[in-house]
PDB file of C-alpha atoms and ligand atoms in Angstrom:
ATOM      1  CA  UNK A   1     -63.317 -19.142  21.187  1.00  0.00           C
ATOM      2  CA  UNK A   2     -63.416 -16.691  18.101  1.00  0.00           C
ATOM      3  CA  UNK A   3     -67.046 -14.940  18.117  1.00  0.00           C
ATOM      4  CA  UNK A   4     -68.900 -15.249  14.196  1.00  0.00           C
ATOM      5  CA  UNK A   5     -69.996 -12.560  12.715  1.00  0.00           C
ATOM      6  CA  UNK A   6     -72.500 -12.502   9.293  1.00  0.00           C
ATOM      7  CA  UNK A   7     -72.236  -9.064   7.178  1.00  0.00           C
ATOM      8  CA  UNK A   8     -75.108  -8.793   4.916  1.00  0.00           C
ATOM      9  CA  UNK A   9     -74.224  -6.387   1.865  1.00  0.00           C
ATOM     10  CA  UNK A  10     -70.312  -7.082   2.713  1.00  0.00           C
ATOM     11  CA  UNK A  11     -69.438  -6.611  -1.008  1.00  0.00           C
ATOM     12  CA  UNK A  12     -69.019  -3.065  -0.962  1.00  0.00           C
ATOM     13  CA  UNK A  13     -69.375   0.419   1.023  1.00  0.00           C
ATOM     14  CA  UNK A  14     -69.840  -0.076   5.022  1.00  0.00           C
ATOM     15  CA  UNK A  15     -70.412  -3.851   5.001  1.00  0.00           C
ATOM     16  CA  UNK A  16     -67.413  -4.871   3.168  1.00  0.00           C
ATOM     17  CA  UNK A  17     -64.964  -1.817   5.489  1.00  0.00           C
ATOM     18  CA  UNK A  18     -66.996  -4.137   8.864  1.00  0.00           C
ATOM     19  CA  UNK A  19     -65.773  -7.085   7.429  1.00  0.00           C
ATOM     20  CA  UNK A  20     -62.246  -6.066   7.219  1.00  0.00           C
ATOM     21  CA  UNK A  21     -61.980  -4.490  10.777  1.00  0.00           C
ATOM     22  CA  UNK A  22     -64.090  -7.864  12.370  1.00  0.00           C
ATOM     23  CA  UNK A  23     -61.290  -9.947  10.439  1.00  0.00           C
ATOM     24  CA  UNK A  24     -58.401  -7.916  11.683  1.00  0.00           C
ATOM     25  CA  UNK A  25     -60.174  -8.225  15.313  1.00  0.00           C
ATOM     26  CA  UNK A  26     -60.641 -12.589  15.533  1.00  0.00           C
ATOM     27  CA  UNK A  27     -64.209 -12.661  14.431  1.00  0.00           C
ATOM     28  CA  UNK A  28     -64.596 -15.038  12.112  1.00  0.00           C
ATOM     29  CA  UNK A  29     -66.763 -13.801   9.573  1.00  0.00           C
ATOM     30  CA  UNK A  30     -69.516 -14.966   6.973  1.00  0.00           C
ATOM     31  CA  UNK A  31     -69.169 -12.726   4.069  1.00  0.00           C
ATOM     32  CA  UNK A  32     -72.938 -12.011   2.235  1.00  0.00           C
ATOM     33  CA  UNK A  33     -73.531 -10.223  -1.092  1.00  0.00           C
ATOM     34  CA  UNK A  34     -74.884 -11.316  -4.530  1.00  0.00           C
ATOM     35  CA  UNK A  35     -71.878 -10.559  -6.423  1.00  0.00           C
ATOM     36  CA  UNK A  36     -69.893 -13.421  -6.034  1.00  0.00           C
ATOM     37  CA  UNK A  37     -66.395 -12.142  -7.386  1.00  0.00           C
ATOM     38  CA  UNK A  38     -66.093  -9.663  -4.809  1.00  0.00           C
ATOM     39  CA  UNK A  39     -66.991 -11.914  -2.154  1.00  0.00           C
ATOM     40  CA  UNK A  40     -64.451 -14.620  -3.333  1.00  0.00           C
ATOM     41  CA  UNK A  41     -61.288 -11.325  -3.719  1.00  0.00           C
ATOM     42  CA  UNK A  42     -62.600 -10.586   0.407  1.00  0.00           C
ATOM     43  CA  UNK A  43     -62.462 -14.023   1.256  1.00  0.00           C
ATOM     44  CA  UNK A  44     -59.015 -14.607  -0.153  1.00  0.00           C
ATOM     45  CA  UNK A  45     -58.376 -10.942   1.675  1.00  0.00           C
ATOM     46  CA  UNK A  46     -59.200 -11.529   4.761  1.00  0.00           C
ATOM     47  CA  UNK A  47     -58.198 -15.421   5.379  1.00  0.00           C
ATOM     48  CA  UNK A  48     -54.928 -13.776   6.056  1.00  0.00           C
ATOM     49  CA  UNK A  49     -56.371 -12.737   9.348  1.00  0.00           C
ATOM     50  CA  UNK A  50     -59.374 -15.349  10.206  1.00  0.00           C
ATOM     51  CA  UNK A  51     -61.397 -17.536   8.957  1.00  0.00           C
ATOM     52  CA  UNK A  52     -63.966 -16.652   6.138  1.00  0.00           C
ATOM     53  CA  UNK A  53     -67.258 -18.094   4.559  1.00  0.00           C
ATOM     54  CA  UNK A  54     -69.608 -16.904   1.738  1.00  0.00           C
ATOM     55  CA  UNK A  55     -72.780 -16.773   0.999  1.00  0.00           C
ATOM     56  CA  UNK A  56     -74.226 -15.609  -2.517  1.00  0.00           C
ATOM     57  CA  UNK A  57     -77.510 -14.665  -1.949  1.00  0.00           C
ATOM     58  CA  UNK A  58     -80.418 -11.685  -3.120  1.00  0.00           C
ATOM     59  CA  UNK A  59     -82.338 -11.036   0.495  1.00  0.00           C
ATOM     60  CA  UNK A  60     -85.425 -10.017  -1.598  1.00  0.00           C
ATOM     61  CA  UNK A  61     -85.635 -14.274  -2.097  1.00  0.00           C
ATOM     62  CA  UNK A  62     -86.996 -15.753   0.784  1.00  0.00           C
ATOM     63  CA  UNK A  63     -86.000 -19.036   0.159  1.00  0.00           C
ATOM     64  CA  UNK A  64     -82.552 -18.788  -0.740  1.00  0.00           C
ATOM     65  CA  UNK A  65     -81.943 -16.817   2.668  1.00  0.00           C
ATOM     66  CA  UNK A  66     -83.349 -19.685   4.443  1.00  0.00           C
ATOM     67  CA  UNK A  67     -81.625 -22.106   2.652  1.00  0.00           C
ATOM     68  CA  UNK A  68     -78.187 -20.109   2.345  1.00  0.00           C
ATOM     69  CA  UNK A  69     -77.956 -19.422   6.221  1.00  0.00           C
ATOM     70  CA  UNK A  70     -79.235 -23.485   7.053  1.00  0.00           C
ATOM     71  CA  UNK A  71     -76.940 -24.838   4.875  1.00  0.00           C
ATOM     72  CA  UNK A  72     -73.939 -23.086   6.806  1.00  0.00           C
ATOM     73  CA  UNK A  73     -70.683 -25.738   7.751  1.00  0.00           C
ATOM     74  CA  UNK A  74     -70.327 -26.456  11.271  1.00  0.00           C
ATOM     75  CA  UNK A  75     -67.448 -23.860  12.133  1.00  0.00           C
ATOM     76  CA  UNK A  76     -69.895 -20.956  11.073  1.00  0.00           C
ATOM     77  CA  UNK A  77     -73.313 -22.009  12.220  1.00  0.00           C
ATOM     78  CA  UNK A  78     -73.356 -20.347  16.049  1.00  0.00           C
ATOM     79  CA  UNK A  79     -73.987 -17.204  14.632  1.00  0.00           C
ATOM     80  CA  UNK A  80     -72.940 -14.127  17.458  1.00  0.00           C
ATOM     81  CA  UNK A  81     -73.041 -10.787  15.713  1.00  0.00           C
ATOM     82  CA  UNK A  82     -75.555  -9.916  12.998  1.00  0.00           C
ATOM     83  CA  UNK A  83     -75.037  -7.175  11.100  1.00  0.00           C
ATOM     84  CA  UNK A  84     -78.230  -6.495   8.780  1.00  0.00           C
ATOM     85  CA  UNK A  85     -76.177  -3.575   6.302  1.00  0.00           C
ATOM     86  CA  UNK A  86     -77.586  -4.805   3.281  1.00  0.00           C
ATOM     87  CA  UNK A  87     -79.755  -2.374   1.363  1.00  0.00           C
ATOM     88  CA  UNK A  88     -79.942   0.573  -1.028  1.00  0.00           C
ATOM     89  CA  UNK A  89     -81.563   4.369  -2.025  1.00  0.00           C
ATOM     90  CA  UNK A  90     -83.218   3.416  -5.882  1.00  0.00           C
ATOM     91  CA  UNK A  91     -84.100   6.742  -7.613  1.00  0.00           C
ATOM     92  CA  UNK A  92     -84.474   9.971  -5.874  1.00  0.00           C
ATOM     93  CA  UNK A  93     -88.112  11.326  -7.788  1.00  0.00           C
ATOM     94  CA  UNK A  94     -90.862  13.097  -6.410  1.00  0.00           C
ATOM     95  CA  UNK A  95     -93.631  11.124  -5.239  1.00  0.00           C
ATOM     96  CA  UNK A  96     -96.013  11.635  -7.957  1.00  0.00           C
ATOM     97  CA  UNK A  97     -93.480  10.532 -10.578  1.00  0.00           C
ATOM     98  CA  UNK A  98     -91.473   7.683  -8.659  1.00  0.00           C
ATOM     99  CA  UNK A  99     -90.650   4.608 -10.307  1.00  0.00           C
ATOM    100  CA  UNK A 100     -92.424   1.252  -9.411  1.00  0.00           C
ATOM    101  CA  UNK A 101     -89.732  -0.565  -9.507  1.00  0.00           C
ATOM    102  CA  UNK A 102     -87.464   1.463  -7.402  1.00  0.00           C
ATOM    103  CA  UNK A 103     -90.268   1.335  -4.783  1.00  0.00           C
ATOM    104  CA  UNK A 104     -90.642  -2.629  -5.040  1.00  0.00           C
ATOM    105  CA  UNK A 105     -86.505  -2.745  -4.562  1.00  0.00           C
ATOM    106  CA  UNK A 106     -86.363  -0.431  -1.835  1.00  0.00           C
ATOM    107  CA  UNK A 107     -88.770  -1.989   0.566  1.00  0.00           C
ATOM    108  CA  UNK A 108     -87.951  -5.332  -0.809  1.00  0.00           C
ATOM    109  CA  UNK A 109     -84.124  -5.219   0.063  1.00  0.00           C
ATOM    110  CA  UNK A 110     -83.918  -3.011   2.721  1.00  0.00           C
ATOM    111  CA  UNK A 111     -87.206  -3.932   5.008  1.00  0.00           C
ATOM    112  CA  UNK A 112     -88.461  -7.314   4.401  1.00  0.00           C
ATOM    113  CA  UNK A 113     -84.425  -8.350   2.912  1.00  0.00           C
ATOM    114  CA  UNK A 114     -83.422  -7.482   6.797  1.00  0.00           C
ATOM    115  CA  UNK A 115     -86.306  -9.567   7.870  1.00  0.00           C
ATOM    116  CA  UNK A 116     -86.346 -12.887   6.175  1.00  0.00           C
ATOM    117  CA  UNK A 117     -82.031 -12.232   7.368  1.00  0.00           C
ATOM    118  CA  UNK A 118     -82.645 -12.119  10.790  1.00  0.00           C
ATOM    119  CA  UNK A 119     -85.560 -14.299  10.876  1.00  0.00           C
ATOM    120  CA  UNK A 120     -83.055 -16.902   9.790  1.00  0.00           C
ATOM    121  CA  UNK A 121     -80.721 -15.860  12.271  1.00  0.00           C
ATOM    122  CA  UNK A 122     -82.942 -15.125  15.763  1.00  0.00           C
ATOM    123  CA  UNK A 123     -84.115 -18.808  16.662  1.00  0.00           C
ATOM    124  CA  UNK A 124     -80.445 -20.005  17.123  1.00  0.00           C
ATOM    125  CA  UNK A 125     -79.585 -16.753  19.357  1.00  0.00           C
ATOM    126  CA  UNK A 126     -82.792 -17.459  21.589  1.00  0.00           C
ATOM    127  CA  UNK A 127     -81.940 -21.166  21.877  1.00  0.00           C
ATOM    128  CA  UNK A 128     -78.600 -19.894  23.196  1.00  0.00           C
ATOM    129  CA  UNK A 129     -80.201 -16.726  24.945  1.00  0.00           C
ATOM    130  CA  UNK A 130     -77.101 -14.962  23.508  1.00  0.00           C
ATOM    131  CA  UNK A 131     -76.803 -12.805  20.135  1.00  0.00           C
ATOM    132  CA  UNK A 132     -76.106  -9.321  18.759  1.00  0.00           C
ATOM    133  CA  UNK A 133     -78.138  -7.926  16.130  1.00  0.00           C
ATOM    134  CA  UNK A 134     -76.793  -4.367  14.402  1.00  0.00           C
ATOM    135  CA  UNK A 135     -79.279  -2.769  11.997  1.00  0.00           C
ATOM    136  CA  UNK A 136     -77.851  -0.167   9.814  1.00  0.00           C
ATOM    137  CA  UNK A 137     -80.549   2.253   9.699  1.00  0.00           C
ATOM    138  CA  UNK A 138     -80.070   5.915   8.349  1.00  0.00           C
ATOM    139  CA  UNK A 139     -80.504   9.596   8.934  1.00  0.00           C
ATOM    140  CA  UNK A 140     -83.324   8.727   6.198  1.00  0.00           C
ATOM    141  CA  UNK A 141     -85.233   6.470   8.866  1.00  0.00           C
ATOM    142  CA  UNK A 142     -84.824   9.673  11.459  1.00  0.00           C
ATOM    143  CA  UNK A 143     -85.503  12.404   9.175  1.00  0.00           C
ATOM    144  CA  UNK A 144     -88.020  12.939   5.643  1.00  0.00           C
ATOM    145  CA  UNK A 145     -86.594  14.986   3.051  1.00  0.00           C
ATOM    146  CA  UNK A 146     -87.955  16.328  -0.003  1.00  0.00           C
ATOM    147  CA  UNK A 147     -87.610  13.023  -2.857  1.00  0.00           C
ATOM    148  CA  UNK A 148     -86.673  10.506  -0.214  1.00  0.00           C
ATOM    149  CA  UNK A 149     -90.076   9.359   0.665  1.00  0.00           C
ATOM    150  CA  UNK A 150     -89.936   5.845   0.008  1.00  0.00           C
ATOM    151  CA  UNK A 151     -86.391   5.179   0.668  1.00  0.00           C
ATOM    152  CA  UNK A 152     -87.261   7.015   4.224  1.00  0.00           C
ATOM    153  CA  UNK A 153     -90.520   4.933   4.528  1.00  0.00           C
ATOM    154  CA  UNK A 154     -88.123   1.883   4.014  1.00  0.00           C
ATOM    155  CA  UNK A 155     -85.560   3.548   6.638  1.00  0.00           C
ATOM    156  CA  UNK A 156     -87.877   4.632   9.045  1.00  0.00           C
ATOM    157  CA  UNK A 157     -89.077   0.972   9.130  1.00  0.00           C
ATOM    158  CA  UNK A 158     -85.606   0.220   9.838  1.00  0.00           C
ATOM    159  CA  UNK A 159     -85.904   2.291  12.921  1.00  0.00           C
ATOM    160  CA  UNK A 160     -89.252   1.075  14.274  1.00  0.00           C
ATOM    161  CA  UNK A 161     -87.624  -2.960  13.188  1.00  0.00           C
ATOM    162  CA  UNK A 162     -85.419  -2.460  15.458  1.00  0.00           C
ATOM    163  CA  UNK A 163     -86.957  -0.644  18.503  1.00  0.00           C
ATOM    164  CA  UNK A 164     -89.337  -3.840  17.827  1.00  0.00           C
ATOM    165  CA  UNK A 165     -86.361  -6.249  17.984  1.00  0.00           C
ATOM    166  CA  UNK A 166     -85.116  -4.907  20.791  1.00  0.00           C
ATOM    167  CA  UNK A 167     -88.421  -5.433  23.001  1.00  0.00           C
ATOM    168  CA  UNK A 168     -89.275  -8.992  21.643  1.00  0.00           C
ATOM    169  CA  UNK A 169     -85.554 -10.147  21.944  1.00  0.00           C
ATOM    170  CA  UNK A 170     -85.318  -8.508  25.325  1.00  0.00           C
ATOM    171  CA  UNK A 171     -86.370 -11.795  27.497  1.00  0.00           C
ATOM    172  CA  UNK A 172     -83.701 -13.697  26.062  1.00  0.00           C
ATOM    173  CA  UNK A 173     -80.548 -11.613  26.524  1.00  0.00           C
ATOM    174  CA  UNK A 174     -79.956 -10.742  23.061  1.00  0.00           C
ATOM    175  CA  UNK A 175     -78.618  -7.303  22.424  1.00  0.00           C
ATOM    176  CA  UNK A 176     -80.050  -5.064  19.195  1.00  0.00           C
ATOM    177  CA  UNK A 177     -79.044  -1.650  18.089  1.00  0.00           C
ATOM    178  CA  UNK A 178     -79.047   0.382  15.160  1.00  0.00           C
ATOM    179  CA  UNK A 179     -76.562   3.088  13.823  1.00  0.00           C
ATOM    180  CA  UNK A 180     -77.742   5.804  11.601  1.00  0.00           C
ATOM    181  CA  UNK A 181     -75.217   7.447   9.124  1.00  0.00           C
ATOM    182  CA  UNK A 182     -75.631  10.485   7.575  1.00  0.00           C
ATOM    183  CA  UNK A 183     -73.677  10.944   4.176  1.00  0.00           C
ATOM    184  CA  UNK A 184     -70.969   7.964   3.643  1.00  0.00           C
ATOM    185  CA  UNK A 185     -69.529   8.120   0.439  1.00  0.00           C
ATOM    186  CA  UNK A 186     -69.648   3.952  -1.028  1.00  0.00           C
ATOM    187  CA  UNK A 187     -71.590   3.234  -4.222  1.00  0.00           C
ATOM    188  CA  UNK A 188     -74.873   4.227  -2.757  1.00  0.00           C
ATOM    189  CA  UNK A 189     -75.056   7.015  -4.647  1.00  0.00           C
ATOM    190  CA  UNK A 190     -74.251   4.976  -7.787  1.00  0.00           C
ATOM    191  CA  UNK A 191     -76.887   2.846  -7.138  1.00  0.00           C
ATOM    192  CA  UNK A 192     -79.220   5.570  -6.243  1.00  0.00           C
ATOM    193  CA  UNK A 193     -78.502   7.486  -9.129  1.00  0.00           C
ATOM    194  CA  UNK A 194     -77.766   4.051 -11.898  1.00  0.00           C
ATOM    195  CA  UNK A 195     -74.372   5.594 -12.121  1.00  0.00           C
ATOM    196  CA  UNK A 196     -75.499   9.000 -13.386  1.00  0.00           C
ATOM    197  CA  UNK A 197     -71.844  10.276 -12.430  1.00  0.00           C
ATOM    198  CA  UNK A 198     -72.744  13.593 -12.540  1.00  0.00           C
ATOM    199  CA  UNK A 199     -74.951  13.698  -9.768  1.00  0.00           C
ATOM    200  CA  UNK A 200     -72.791  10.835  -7.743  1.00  0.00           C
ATOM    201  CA  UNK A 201     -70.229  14.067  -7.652  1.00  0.00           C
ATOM    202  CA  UNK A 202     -72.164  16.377  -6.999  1.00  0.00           C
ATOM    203  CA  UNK A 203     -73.698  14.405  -3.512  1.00  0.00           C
ATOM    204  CA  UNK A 204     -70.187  14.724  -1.862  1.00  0.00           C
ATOM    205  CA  UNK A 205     -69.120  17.770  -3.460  1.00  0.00           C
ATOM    206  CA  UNK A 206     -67.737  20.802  -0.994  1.00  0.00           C
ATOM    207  CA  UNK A 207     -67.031  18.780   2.057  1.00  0.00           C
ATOM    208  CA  UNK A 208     -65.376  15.621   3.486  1.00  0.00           C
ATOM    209  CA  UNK A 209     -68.363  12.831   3.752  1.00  0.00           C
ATOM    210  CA  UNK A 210     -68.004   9.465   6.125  1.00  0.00           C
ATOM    211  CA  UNK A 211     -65.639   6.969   4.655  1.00  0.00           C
ATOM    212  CA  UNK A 212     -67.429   3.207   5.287  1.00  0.00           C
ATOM    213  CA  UNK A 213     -64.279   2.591   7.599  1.00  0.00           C
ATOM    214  CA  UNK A 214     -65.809   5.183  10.238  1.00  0.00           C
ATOM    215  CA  UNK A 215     -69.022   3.577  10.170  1.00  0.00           C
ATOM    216  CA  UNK A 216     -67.128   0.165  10.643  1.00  0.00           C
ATOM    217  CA  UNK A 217     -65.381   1.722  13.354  1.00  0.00           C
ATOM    218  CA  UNK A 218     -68.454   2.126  15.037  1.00  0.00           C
ATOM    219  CA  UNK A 219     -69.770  -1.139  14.475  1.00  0.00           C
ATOM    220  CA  UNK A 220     -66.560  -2.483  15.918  1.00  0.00           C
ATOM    221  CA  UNK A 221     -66.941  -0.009  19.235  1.00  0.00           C
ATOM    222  CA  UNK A 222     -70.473  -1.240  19.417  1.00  0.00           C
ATOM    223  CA  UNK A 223     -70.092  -5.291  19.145  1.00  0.00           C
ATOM    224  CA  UNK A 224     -67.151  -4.766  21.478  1.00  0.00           C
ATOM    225  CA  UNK A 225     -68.990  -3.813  24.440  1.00  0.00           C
ATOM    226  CA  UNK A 226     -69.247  -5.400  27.901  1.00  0.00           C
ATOM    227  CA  UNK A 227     -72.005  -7.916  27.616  1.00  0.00           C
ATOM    228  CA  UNK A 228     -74.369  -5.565  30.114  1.00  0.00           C
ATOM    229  CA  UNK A 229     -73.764  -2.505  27.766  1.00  0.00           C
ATOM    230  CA  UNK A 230     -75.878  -2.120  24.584  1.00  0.00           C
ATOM    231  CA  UNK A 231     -75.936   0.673  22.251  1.00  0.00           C
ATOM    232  CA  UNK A 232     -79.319   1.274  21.301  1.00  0.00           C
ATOM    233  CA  UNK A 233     -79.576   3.750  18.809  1.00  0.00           C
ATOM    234  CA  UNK A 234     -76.782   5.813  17.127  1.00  0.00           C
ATOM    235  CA  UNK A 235     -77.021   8.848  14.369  1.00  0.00           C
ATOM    236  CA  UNK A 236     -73.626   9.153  12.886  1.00  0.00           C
ATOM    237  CA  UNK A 237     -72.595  12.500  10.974  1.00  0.00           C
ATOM    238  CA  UNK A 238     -70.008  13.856   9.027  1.00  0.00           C
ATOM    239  CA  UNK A 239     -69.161  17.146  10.762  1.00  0.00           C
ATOM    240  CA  UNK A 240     -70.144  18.909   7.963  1.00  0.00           C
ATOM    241  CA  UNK A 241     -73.578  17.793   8.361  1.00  0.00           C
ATOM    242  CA  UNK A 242     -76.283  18.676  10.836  1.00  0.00           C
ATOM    243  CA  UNK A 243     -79.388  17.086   9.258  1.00  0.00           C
ATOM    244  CA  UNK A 244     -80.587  15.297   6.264  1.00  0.00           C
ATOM    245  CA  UNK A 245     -80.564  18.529   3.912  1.00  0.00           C
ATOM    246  CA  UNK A 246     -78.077  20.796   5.995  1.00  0.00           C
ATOM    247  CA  UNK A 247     -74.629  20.580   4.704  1.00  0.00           C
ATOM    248  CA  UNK A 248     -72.092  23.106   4.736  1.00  0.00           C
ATOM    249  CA  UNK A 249     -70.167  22.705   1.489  1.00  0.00           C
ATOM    250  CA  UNK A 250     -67.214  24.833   0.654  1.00  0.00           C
ATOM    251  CA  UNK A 251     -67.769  25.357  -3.077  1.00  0.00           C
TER     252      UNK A 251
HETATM  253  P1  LIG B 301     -73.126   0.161  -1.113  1.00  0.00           P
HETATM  254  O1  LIG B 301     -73.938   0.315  -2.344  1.00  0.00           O
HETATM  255  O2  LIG B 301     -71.674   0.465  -1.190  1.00  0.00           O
HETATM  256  O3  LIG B 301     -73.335  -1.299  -0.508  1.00  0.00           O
HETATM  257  C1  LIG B 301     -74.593  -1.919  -0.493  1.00  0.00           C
HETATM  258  C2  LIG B 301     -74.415  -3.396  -0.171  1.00  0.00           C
HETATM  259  O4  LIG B 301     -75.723  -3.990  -0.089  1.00  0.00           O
HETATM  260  C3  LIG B 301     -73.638  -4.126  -1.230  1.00  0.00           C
HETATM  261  O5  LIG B 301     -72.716  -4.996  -0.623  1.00  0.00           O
HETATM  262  C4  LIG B 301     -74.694  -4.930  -1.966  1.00  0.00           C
HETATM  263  O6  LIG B 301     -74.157  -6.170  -2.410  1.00  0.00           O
HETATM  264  C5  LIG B 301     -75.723  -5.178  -0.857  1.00  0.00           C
HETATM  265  N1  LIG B 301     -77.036  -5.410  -1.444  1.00  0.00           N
HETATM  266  C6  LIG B 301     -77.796  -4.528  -2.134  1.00  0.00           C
HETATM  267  N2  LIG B 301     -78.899  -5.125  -2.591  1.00  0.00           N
HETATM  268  C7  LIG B 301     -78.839  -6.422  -2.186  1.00  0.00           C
HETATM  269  C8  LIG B 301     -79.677  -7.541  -2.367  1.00  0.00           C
HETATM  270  N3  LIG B 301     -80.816  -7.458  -3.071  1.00  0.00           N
HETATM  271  N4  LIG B 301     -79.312  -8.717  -1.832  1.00  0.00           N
HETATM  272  C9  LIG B 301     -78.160  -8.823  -1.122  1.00  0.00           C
HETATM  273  N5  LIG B 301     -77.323  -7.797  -0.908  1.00  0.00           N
HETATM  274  C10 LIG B 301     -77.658  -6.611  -1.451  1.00  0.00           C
HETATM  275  O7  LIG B 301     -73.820   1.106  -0.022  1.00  0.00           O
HETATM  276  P2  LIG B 301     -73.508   1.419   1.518  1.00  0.00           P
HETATM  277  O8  LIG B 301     -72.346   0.663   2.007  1.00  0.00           O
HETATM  278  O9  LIG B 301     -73.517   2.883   1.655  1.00  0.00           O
HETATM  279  O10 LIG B 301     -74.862   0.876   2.161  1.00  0.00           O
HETATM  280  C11 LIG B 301     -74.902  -0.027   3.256  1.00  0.00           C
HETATM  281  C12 LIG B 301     -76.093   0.337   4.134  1.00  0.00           C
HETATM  282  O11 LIG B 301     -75.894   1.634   4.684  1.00  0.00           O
HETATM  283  C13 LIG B 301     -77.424   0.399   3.399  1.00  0.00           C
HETATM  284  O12 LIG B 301     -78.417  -0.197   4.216  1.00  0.00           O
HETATM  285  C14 LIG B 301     -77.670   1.889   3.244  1.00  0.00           C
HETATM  286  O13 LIG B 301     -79.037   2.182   3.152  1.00  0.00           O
HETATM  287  C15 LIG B 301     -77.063   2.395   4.534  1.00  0.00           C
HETATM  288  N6  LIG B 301     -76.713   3.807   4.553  1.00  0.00           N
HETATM  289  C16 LIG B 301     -75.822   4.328   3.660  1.00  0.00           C
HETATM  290  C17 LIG B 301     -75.505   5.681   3.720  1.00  0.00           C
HETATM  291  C18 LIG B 301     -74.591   6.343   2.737  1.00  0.00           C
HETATM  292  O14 LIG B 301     -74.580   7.599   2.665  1.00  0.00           O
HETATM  293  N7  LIG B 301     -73.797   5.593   1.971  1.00  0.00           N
HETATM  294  C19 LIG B 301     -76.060   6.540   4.773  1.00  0.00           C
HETATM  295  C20 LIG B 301     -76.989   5.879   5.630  1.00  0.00           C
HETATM  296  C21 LIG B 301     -77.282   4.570   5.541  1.00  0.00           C
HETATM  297  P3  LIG B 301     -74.439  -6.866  -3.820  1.00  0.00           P
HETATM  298  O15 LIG B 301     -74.771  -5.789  -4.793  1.00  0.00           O
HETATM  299  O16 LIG B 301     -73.173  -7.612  -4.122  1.00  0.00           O
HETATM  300  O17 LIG B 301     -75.583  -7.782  -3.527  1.00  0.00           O
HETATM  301  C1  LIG B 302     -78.251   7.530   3.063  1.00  0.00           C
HETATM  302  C2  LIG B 302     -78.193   8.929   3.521  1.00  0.00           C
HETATM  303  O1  LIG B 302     -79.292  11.241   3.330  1.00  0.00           O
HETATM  304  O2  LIG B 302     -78.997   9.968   1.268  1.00  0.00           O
HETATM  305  O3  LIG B 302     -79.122   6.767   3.825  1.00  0.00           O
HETATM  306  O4  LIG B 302     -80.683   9.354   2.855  1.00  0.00           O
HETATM  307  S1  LIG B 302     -79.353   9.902   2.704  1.00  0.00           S
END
């Protein structure tokens, strides 16, 4: 039987390059995003290879996650692999000047977003004492760096989510990691920046960054495991890259 994997954030970036290699691999997959076209072009994409469900849903609303995840068709409801990717950098302003907003979407999406997900998502993996749970973290939830602070507050909960995960899920067989990428070049910085293009070039200018298909590689390694091996905790750099702020760019 065909394991099921849900991709938050699989509209773009890292979560829509997982989606494509679980396809090609016999997952079947439950695409998540808000915007709805793209899900419905991956969908049509990837039914070549398996078989694919959406769900159109913001993770900052409690309720519709609830309801989006419970309302689920039989064929997709045992959900194996979770992959919490959903989530964003908004602004990149020194404290003193940040924007409330940004803040409020930050830890909205990409802290209490990847809880309301996988509190959704845990009860049927302890009834089954079975279950994979991938949180996409970043070198932002390892490291602080001058600007970052609240998208690294949001990250570094990320990190201690899942080290808490891993402890609480640990009676009941269920396997939780997170991977930590460095610079992967998606739309993050378009989002981060509200499509300032300027400085979306200049943040991979002078060296090659991660594409989202290495990440997805990873993910793929990592879910692919013998059942007794679990991948804890992964920080994932292009070479160019040795922390947060050290990059060696050719320009
Ligand atoms: P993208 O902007 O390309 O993708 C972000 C995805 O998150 C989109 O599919 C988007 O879908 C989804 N998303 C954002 N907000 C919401 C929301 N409110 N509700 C539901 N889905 C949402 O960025 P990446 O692929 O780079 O980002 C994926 C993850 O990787 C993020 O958690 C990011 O923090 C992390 N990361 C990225 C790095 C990078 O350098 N790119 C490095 C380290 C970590 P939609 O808009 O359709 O809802
Ligand atoms: C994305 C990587 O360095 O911009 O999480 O925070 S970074």
């Amino acid at each position: 039987m065909n394991k099921t994997a849900l991709v938050t954030g699989a509209t773009s970036g890292i979560g829509q390059a997982t989606a494509q290699i679980l396809a090609k691999n016999n997952y079947k997959i439950i695409l998540c995003g808000r915007r709805e076209d793209r899900l419905i072009a991956l969908e049509k994409e990837l039914s070549e290879f398996t078989e694919v469900h959406t769900l159109s849903f913001d993770v900052r609303d409690k309720k519709a996650v609830f309801e989006s995840i419970n309302s689920l068709p039989e064929a997709f409801a045992t959900i194996d692999v979770l992959i919490n990717n959903a989530g964003n950098a908004h602004g990149l302003d020194p404290i003193q000047t940040g924007d409330l907003d940004d803040w409020d979407a930050m830890i909205d999406i990409n802290v209490k977003g990847l809880l309301y997900v996988s509190k959704a998502i845990i009860p049927q993996m302890i009834e089954r004492k079975s279950g994979h749970i991938i949180n996409i973290g970043s070198i932002a939830g390892k490291e602080v760096y001058p600007n970052g602070n609240v998208y690294c507050a949001s990250k570094h909960a990320v990190d201690a989510l899942n080290q808490a995960m891993r402890m609480d899920l640990n009676p009941f067989g269920i396997r939780v990691g997170a991977i930590h990428p460095g610079a992967v070049e998606t739309e993050f910085s378009e989002v981060r920046f509200k499509g300032d293009t300027d400085r979306v070039v200049n943040v991979y200018k002078g060296f090659e960054p991660l594409r989202p298909e290495d990440i997805a590689d990873i993910i793929h390694f990592v879910v692919s495991r013998p059942y007794h091996v679990n991948i804890a905790d992964l920080i994932v750099f292009p070479t160019a890259q040795a922390a947060a702020t050290i990059l060696k760019r050719d320009i």
